[in-house]
mmCIF file of C-alpha atoms and ligand atoms in Angstrom:
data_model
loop_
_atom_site.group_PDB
_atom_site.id
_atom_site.type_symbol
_atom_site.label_atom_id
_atom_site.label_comp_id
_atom_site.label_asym_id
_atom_site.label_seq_id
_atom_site.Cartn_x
_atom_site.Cartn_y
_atom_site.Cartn_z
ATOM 1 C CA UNK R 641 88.452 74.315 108.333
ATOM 2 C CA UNK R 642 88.662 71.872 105.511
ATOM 3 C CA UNK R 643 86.804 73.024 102.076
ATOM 4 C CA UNK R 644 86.045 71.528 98.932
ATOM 5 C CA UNK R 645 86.955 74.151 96.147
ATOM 6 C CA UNK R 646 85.004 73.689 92.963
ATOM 7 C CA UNK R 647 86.968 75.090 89.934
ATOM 8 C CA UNK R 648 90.337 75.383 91.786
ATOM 9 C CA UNK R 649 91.976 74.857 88.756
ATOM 10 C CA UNK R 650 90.747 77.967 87.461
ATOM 11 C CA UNK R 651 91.194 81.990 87.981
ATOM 12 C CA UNK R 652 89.136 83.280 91.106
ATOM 13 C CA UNK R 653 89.519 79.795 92.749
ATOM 14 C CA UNK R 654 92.878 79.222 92.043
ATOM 15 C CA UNK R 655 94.065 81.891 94.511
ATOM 16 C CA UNK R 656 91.232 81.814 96.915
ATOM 17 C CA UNK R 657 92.894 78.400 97.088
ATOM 18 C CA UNK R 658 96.133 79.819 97.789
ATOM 19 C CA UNK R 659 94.961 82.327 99.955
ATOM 20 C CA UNK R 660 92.763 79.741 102.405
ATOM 21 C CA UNK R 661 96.094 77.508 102.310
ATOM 22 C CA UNK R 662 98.128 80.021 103.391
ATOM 23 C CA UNK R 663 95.433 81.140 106.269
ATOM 24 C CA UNK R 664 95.893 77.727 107.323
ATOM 25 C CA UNK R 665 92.793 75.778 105.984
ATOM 26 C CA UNK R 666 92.812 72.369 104.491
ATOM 27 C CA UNK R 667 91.429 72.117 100.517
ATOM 28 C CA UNK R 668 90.628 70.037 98.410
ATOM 29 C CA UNK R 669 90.010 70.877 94.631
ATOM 30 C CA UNK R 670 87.337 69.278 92.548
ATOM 31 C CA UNK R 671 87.893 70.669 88.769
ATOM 32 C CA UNK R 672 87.772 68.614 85.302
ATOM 33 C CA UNK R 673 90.447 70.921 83.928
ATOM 34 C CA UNK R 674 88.488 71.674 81.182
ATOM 35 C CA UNK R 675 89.295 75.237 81.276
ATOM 36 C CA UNK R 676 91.507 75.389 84.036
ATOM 37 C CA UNK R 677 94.854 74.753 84.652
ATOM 38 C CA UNK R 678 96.817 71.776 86.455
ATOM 39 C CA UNK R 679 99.712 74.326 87.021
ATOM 40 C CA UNK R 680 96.708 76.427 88.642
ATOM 41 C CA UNK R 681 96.320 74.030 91.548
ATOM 42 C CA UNK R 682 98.401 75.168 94.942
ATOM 43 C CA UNK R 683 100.931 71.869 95.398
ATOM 44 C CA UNK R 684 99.181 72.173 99.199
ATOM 45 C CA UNK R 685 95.899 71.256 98.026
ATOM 46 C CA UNK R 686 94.564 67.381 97.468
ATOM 47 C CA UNK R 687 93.505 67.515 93.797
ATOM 48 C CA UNK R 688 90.345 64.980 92.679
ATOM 49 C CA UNK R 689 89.327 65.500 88.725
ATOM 50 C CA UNK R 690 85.787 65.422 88.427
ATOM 51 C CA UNK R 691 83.205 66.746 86.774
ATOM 52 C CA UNK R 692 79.904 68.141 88.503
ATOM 53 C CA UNK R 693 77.493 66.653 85.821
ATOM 54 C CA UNK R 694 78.960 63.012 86.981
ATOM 55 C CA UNK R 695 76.517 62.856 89.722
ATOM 56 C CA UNK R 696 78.112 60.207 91.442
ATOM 57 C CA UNK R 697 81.226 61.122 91.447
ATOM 58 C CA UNK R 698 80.502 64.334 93.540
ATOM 59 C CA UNK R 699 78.574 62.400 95.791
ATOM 60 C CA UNK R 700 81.053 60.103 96.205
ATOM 61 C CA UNK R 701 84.001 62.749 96.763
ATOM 62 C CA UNK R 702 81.497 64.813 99.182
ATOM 63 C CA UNK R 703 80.592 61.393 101.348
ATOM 64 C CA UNK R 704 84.676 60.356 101.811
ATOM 65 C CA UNK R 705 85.635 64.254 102.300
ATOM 66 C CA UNK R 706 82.875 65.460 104.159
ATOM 67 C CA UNK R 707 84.154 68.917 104.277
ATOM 68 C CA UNK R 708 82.837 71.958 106.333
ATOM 69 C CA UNK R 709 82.175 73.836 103.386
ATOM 70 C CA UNK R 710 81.664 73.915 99.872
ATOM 71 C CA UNK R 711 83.294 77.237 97.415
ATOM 72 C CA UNK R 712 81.494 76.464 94.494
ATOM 73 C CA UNK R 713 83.618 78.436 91.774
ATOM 74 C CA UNK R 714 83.241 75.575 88.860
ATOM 75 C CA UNK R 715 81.125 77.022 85.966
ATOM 76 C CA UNK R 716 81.149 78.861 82.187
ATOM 77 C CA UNK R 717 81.600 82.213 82.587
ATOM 78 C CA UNK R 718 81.529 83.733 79.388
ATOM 79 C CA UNK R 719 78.139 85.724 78.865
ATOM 80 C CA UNK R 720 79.156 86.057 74.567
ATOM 81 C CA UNK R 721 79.334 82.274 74.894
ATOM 82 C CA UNK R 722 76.128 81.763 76.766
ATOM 83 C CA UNK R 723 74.422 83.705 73.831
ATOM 84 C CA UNK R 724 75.514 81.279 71.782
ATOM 85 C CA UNK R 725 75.344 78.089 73.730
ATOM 86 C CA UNK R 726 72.305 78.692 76.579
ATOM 87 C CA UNK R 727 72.116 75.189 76.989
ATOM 88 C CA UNK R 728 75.600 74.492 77.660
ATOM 89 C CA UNK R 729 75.462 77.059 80.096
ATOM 90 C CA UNK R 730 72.008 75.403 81.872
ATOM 91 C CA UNK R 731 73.641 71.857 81.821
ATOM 92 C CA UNK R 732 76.765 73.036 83.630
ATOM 93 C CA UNK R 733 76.041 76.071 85.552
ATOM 94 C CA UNK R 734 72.756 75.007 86.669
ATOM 95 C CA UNK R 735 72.401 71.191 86.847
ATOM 96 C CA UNK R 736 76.029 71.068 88.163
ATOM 97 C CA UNK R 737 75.321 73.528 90.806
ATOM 98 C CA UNK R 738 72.041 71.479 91.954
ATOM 99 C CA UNK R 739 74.197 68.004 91.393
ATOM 100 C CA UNK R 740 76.850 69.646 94.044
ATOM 101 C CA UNK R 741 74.073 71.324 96.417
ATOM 102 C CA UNK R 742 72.266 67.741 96.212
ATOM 103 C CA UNK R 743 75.832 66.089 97.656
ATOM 104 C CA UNK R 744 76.701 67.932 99.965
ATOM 105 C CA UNK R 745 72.475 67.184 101.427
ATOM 106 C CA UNK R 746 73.581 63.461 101.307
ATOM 107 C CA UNK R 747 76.640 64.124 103.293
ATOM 108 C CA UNK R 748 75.471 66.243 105.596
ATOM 109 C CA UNK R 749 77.683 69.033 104.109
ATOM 110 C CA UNK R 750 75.713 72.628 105.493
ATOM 111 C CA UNK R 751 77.746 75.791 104.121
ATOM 112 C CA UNK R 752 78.249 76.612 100.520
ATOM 113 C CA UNK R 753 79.989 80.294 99.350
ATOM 114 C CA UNK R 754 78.314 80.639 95.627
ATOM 115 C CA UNK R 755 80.440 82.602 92.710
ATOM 116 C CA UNK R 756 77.729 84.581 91.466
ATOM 117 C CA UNK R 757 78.202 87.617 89.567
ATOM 118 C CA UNK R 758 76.421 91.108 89.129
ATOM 119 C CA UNK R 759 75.415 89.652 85.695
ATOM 120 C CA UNK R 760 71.824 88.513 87.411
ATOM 121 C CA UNK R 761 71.091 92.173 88.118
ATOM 122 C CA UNK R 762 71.250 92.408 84.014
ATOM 123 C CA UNK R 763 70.483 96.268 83.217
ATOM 124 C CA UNK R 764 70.541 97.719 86.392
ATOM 125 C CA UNK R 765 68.168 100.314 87.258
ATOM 126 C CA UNK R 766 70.410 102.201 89.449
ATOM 127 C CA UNK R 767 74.290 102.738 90.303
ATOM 128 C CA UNK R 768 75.802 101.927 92.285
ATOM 129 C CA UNK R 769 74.080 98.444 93.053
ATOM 130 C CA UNK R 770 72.923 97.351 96.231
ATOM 131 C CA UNK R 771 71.657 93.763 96.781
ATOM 132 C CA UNK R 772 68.297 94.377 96.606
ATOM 133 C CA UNK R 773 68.274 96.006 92.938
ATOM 134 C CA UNK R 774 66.069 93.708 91.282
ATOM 135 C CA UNK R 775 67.790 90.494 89.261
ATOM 136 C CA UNK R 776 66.620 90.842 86.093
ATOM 137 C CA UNK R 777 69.689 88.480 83.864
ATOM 138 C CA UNK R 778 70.113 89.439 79.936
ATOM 139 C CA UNK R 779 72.100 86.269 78.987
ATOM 140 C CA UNK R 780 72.070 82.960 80.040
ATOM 141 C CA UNK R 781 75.044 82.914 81.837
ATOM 142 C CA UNK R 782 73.728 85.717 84.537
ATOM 143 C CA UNK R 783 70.449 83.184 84.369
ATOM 144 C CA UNK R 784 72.223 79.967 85.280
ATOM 145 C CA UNK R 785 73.474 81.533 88.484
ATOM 146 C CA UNK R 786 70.845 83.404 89.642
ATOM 147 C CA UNK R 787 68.936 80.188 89.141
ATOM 148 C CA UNK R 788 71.056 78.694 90.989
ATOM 149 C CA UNK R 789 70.941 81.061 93.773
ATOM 150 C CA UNK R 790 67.161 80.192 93.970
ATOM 151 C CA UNK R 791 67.634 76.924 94.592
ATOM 152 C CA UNK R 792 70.372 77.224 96.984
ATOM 153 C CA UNK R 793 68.168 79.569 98.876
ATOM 154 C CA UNK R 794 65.382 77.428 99.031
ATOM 155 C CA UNK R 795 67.658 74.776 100.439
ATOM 156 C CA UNK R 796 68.548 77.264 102.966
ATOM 157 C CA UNK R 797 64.886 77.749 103.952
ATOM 158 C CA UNK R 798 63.718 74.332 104.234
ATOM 159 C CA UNK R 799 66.893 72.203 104.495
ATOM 160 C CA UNK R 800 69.025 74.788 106.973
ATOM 161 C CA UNK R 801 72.075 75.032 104.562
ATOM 162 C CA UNK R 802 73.838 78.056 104.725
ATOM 163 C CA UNK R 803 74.678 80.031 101.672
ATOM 164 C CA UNK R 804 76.937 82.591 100.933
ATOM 165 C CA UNK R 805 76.454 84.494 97.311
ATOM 166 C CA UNK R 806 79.284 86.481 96.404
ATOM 167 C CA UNK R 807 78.189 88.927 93.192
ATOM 168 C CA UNK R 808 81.511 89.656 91.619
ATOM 169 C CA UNK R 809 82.140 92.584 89.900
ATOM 170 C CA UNK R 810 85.334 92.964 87.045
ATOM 171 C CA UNK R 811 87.559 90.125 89.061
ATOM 172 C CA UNK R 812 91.524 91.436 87.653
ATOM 173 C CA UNK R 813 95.101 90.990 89.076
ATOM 174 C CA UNK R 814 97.320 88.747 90.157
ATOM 175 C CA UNK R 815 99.375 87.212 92.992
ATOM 176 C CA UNK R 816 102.812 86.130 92.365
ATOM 177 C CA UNK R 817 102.021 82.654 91.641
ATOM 178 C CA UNK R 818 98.388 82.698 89.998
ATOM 179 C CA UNK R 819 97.293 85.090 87.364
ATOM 180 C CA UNK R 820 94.771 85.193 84.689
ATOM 181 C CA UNK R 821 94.788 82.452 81.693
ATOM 182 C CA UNK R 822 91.183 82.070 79.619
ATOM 183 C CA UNK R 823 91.354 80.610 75.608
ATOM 184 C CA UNK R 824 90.224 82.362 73.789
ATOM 185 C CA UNK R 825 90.586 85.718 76.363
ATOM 186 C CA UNK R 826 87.606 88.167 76.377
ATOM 187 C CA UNK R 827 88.319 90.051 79.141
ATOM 188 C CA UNK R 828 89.993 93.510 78.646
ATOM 189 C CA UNK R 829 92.782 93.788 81.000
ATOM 190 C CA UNK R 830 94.464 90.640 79.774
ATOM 191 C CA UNK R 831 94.066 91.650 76.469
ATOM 192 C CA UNK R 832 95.383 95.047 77.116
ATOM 193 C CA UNK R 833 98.379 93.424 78.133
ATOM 194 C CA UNK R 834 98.465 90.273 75.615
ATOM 195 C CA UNK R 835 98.653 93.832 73.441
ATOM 196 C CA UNK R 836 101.332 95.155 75.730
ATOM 197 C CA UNK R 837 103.606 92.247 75.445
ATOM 198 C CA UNK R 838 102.987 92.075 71.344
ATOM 199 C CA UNK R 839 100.864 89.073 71.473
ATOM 200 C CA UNK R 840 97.788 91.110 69.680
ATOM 201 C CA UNK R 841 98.248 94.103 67.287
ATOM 202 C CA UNK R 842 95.763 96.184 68.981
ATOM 203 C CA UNK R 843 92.950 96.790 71.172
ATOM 204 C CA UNK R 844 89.713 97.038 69.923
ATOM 205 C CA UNK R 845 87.402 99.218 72.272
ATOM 206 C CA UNK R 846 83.848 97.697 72.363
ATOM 207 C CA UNK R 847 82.146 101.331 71.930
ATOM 208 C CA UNK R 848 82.878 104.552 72.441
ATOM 209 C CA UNK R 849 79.408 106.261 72.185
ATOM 210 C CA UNK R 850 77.687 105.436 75.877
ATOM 211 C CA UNK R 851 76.770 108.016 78.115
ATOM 212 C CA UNK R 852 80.087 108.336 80.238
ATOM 213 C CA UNK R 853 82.249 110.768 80.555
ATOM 214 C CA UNK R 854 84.648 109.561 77.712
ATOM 215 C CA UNK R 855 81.995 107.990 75.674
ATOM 216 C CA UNK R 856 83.510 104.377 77.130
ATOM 217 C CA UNK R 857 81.997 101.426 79.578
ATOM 218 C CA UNK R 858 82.875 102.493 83.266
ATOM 219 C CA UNK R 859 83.421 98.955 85.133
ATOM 220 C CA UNK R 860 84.322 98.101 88.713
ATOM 221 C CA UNK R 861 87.573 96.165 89.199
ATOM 222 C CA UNK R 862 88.139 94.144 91.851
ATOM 223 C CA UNK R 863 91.559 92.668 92.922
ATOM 224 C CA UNK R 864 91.067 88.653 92.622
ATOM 225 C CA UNK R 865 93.291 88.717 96.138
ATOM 226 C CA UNK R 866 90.290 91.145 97.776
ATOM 227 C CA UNK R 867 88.006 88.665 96.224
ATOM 228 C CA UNK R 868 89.730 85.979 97.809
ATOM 229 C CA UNK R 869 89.624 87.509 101.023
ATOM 230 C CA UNK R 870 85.544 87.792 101.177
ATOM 231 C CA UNK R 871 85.556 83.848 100.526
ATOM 232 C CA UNK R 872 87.751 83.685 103.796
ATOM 233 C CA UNK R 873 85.646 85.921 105.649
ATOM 234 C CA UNK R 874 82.446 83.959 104.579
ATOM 235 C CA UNK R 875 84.024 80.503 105.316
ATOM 236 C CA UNK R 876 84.207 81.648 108.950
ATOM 237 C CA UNK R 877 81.185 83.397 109.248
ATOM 238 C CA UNK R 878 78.036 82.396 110.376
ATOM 239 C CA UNK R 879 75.864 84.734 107.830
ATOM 240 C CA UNK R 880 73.763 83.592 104.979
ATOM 241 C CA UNK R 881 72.841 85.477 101.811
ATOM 242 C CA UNK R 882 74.014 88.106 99.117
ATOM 243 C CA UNK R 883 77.144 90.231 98.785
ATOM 244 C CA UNK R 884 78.508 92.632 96.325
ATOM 245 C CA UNK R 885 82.050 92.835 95.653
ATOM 246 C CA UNK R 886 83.499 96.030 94.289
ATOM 247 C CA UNK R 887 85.286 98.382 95.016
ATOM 248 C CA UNK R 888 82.609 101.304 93.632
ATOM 249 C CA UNK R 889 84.969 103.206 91.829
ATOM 250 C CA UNK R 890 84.039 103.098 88.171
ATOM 251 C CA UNK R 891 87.333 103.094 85.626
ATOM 252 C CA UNK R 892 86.501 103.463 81.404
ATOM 253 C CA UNK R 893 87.849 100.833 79.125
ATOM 254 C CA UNK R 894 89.731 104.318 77.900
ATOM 255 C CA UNK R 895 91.068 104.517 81.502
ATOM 256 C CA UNK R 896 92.207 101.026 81.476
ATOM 257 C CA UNK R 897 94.415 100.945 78.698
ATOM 258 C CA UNK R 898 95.965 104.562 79.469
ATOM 259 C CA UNK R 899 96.903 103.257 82.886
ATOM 260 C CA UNK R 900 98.358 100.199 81.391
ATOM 261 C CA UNK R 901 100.470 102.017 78.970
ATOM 262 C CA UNK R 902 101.727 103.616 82.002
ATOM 263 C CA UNK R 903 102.598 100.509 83.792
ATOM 264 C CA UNK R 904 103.916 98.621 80.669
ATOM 265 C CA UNK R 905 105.445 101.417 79.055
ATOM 266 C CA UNK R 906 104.438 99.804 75.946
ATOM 267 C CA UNK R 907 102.418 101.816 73.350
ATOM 268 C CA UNK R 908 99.246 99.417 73.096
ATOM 269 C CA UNK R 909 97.585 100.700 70.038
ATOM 270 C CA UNK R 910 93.699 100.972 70.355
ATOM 271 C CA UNK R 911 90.763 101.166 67.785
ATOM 272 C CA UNK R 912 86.916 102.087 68.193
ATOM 273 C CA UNK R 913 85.144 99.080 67.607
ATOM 274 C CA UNK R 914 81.361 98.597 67.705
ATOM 275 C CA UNK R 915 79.606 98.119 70.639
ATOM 276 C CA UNK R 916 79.420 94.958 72.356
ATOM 277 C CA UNK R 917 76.112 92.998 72.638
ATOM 278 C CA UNK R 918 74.775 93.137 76.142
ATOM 279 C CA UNK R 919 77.173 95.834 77.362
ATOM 280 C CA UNK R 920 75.424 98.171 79.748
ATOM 281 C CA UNK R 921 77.256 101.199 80.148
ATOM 282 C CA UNK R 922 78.422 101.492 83.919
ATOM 283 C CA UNK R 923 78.246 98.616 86.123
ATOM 284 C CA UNK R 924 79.324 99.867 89.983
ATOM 285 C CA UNK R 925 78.847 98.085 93.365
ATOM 286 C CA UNK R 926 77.839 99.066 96.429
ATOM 287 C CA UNK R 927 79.561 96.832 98.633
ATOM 288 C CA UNK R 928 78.784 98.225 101.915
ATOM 289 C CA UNK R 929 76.857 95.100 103.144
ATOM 290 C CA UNK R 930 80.076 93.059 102.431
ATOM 291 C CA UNK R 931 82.249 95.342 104.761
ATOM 292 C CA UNK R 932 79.230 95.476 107.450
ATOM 293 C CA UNK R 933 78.175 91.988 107.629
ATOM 294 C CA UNK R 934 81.443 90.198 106.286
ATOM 295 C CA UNK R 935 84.122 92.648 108.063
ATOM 296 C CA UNK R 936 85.282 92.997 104.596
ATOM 297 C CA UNK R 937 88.301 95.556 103.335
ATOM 298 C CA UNK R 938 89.026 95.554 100.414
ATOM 299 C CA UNK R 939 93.094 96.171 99.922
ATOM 300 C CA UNK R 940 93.587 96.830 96.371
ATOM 301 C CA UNK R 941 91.032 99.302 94.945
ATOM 302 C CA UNK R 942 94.145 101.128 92.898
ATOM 303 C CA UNK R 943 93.583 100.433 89.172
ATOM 304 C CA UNK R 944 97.465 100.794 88.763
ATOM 305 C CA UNK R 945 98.660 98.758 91.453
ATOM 306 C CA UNK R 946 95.836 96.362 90.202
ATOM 307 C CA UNK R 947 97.934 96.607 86.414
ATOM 308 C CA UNK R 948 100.650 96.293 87.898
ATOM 309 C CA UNK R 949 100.224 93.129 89.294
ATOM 310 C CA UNK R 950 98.469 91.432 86.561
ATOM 311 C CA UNK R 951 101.325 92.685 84.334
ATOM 312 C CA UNK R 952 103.814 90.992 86.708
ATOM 313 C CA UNK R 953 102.412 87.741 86.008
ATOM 314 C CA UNK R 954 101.774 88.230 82.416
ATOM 315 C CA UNK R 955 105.333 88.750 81.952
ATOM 316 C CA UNK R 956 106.209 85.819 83.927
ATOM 317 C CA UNK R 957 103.945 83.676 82.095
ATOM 318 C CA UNK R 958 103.807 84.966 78.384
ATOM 319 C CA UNK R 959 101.653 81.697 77.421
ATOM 320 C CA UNK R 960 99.759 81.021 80.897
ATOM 321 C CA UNK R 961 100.105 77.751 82.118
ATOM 322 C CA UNK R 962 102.583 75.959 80.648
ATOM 323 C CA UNK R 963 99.982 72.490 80.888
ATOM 324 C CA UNK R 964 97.481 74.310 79.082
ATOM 325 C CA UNK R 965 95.712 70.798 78.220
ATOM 326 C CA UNK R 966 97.655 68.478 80.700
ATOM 327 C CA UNK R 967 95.153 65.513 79.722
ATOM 328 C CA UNK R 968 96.487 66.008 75.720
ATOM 329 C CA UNK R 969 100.047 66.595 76.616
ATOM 330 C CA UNK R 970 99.935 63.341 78.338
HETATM 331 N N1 UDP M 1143 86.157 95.582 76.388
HETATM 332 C C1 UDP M 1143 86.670 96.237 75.269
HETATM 333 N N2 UDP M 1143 87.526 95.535 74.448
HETATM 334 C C2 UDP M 1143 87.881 94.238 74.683
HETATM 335 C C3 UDP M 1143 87.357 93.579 75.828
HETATM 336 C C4 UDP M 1143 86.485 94.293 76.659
HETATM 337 O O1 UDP M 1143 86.368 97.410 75.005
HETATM 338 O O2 UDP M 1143 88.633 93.655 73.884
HETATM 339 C C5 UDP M 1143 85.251 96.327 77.281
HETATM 340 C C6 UDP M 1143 83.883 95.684 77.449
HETATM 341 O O3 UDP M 1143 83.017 96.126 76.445
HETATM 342 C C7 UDP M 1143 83.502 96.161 78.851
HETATM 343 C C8 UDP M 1143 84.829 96.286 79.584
HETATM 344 O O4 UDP M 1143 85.837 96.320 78.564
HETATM 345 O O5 UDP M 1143 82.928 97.459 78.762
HETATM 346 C C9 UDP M 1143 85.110 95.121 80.489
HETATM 347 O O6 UDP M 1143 84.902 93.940 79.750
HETATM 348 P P1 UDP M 1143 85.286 92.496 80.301
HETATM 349 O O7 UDP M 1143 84.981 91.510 79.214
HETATM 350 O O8 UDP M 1143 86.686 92.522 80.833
HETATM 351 O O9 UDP M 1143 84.353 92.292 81.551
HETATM 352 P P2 UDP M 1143 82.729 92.341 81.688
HETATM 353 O O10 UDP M 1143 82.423 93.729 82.154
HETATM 354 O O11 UDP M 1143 82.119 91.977 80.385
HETATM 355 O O12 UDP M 1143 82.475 91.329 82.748
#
């Protein structure tokens, strides 16, 4: 099948790029590189530069390409960020999102698979989450994409587009060639081993008072290749609607960086830190619709095999992407 790939250029699309290439698809990738990489995009994928608040420029990639599907990945994804900048997060998340949808209508373009995230369930009421816990966001980044799953689901029910919402859990790991590159980095395995490879003095853990059993945030981490695989699974499926990807095993941020000094064999010094705004304390899928209705297994659920191949990359990379800011470099 051929796809259009929002956000290629960046972590979770970057190897579900690689992964549908290798599977034998045909991609294109549609990113502005403004926080992706160049160096992200699989050589086997067509590359167009585009941003989805141009209007007409996604229309005008979506009429020539006409693909079978859309994997909308493009969007802001940090939720401290969105705090600070709700609007930015709106104007892209949101407005791109309907901007894309409203392309692919004009081409005749009738499957989209949506990166949405467990962030629009916002404090949930219980673990582990099923699909129909009810979406109540805390930030504006869980807001801009359950917003845009309304509207995608509305074009469902009156326009007959399919759509495919993938909730993503802690997304982590590597594959040989495409790892995990965000600046500034929030997210705590990277750090742990930005820490590991002497890049950061120290850790700081975002509370250690929350009602676990080691007083730290229990989080479900998903390989990005497992991740990759549901978007596969979708492409070629016929279903529409929500998914939940996790593995439902719950690791602490404590957890994390033990098994990391493990794999690194690096000391990693820690520190308690305050809390985090907007932390809840355990966030844990239920993911049994995925495996039901997708077919889907995930591969990786090992938090040290997970480590492990994050750290591979890590190493290989000690400053990401070379091109960090291709356009800059010339
Ligand atoms: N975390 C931490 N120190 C850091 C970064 C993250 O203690 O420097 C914690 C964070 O509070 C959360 C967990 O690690 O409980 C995972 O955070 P991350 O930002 O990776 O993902 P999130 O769960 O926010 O999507």
């Amino acid at each position: 099948m051929k796809a259009l790939v929002t956000g290629g250029a960046g972590y979770i699309g970057s190897v579900t790029t690689e992964l549908l290439l290798d599977s034998g698809h045909d991609v294109i990738v549609f990113d502005n590189l403004e926080r992706g990489h160049r160096a992200a995009v699989d050589r086997r994928a067509r590359f167009v530069k585009g941003d989805l608040r141009d209007r007409k420029k996604i229309a005008a990639v979506m009429a020539r390409e006409k693909p079978d599907a859309v994997m909308h990945f493009a969007a802001y994804a940090l939720v401290g960020e969105s705090m600070d900048k709700p609007e930015t997060y709106f104007g892209n998340n949101l407005v791109g999102g309907v901007n894309l949808a409203e392309a692919m209508l004009a081409a005749g373009v009738g499957k989209i698979v949506f990166s949405s995230t467990c962030a629009t369930y916002g404090q949930p009421q219980r673990t582990p989450i099923t699909e129909d816990e009810p979406q109540r966001p805390i930030n504006p980044y869980g807001e801009s994409k359950l917003l845009l799953e309304k509207a995608l689901d509305w074009y469902r029910r009156i326009r007959g587009m399919q759509t495919v919402f993938l909730r993503y859990f802690n997304a982590c790991g590597a594959t040989k060639r495409f790892g995990e590159d965000h600046d500034p980095e929030t997210h705590l395995i990277p750090i742990v081993l930005q820490a590991a490879l002497g890049k950061r003095d120290r850790v700081t853990i975002f509370g250690e008072d929350y009602d676990t059993p080691d007083g730290t945030c229990l989080r479900d981490y998903i390989h990005i290749v497992d991740l990759a695989q549901a978007h596969i699974l979708a492409l070629t499926s016929a279903v529409s609607g929500a998914f939940n990807l996790g593995n439902g095993n719950g690791y602490s941020v404590k957890e994390v960086i033990e098994t990391a000094r493990q794999v690194t064999g690096h000391p990693i010094p820690a520190a308690a830190g305050p809390r985090r705004p907007g932390d809840p304390a355990r966030l844990l899928a239920a993911a049994d619709k995925a495996r039901t209705e997708l077919g889907w297994k995930p591969k990786h659920p090992d938090l040290r095999a997970i480590i492990e191949s994050a750290w591979a990359w890590h190493r290989a990379h000690p400053d990401g992407y070379a091109d960090k800011r291709p356009e800059r470099n010339g």
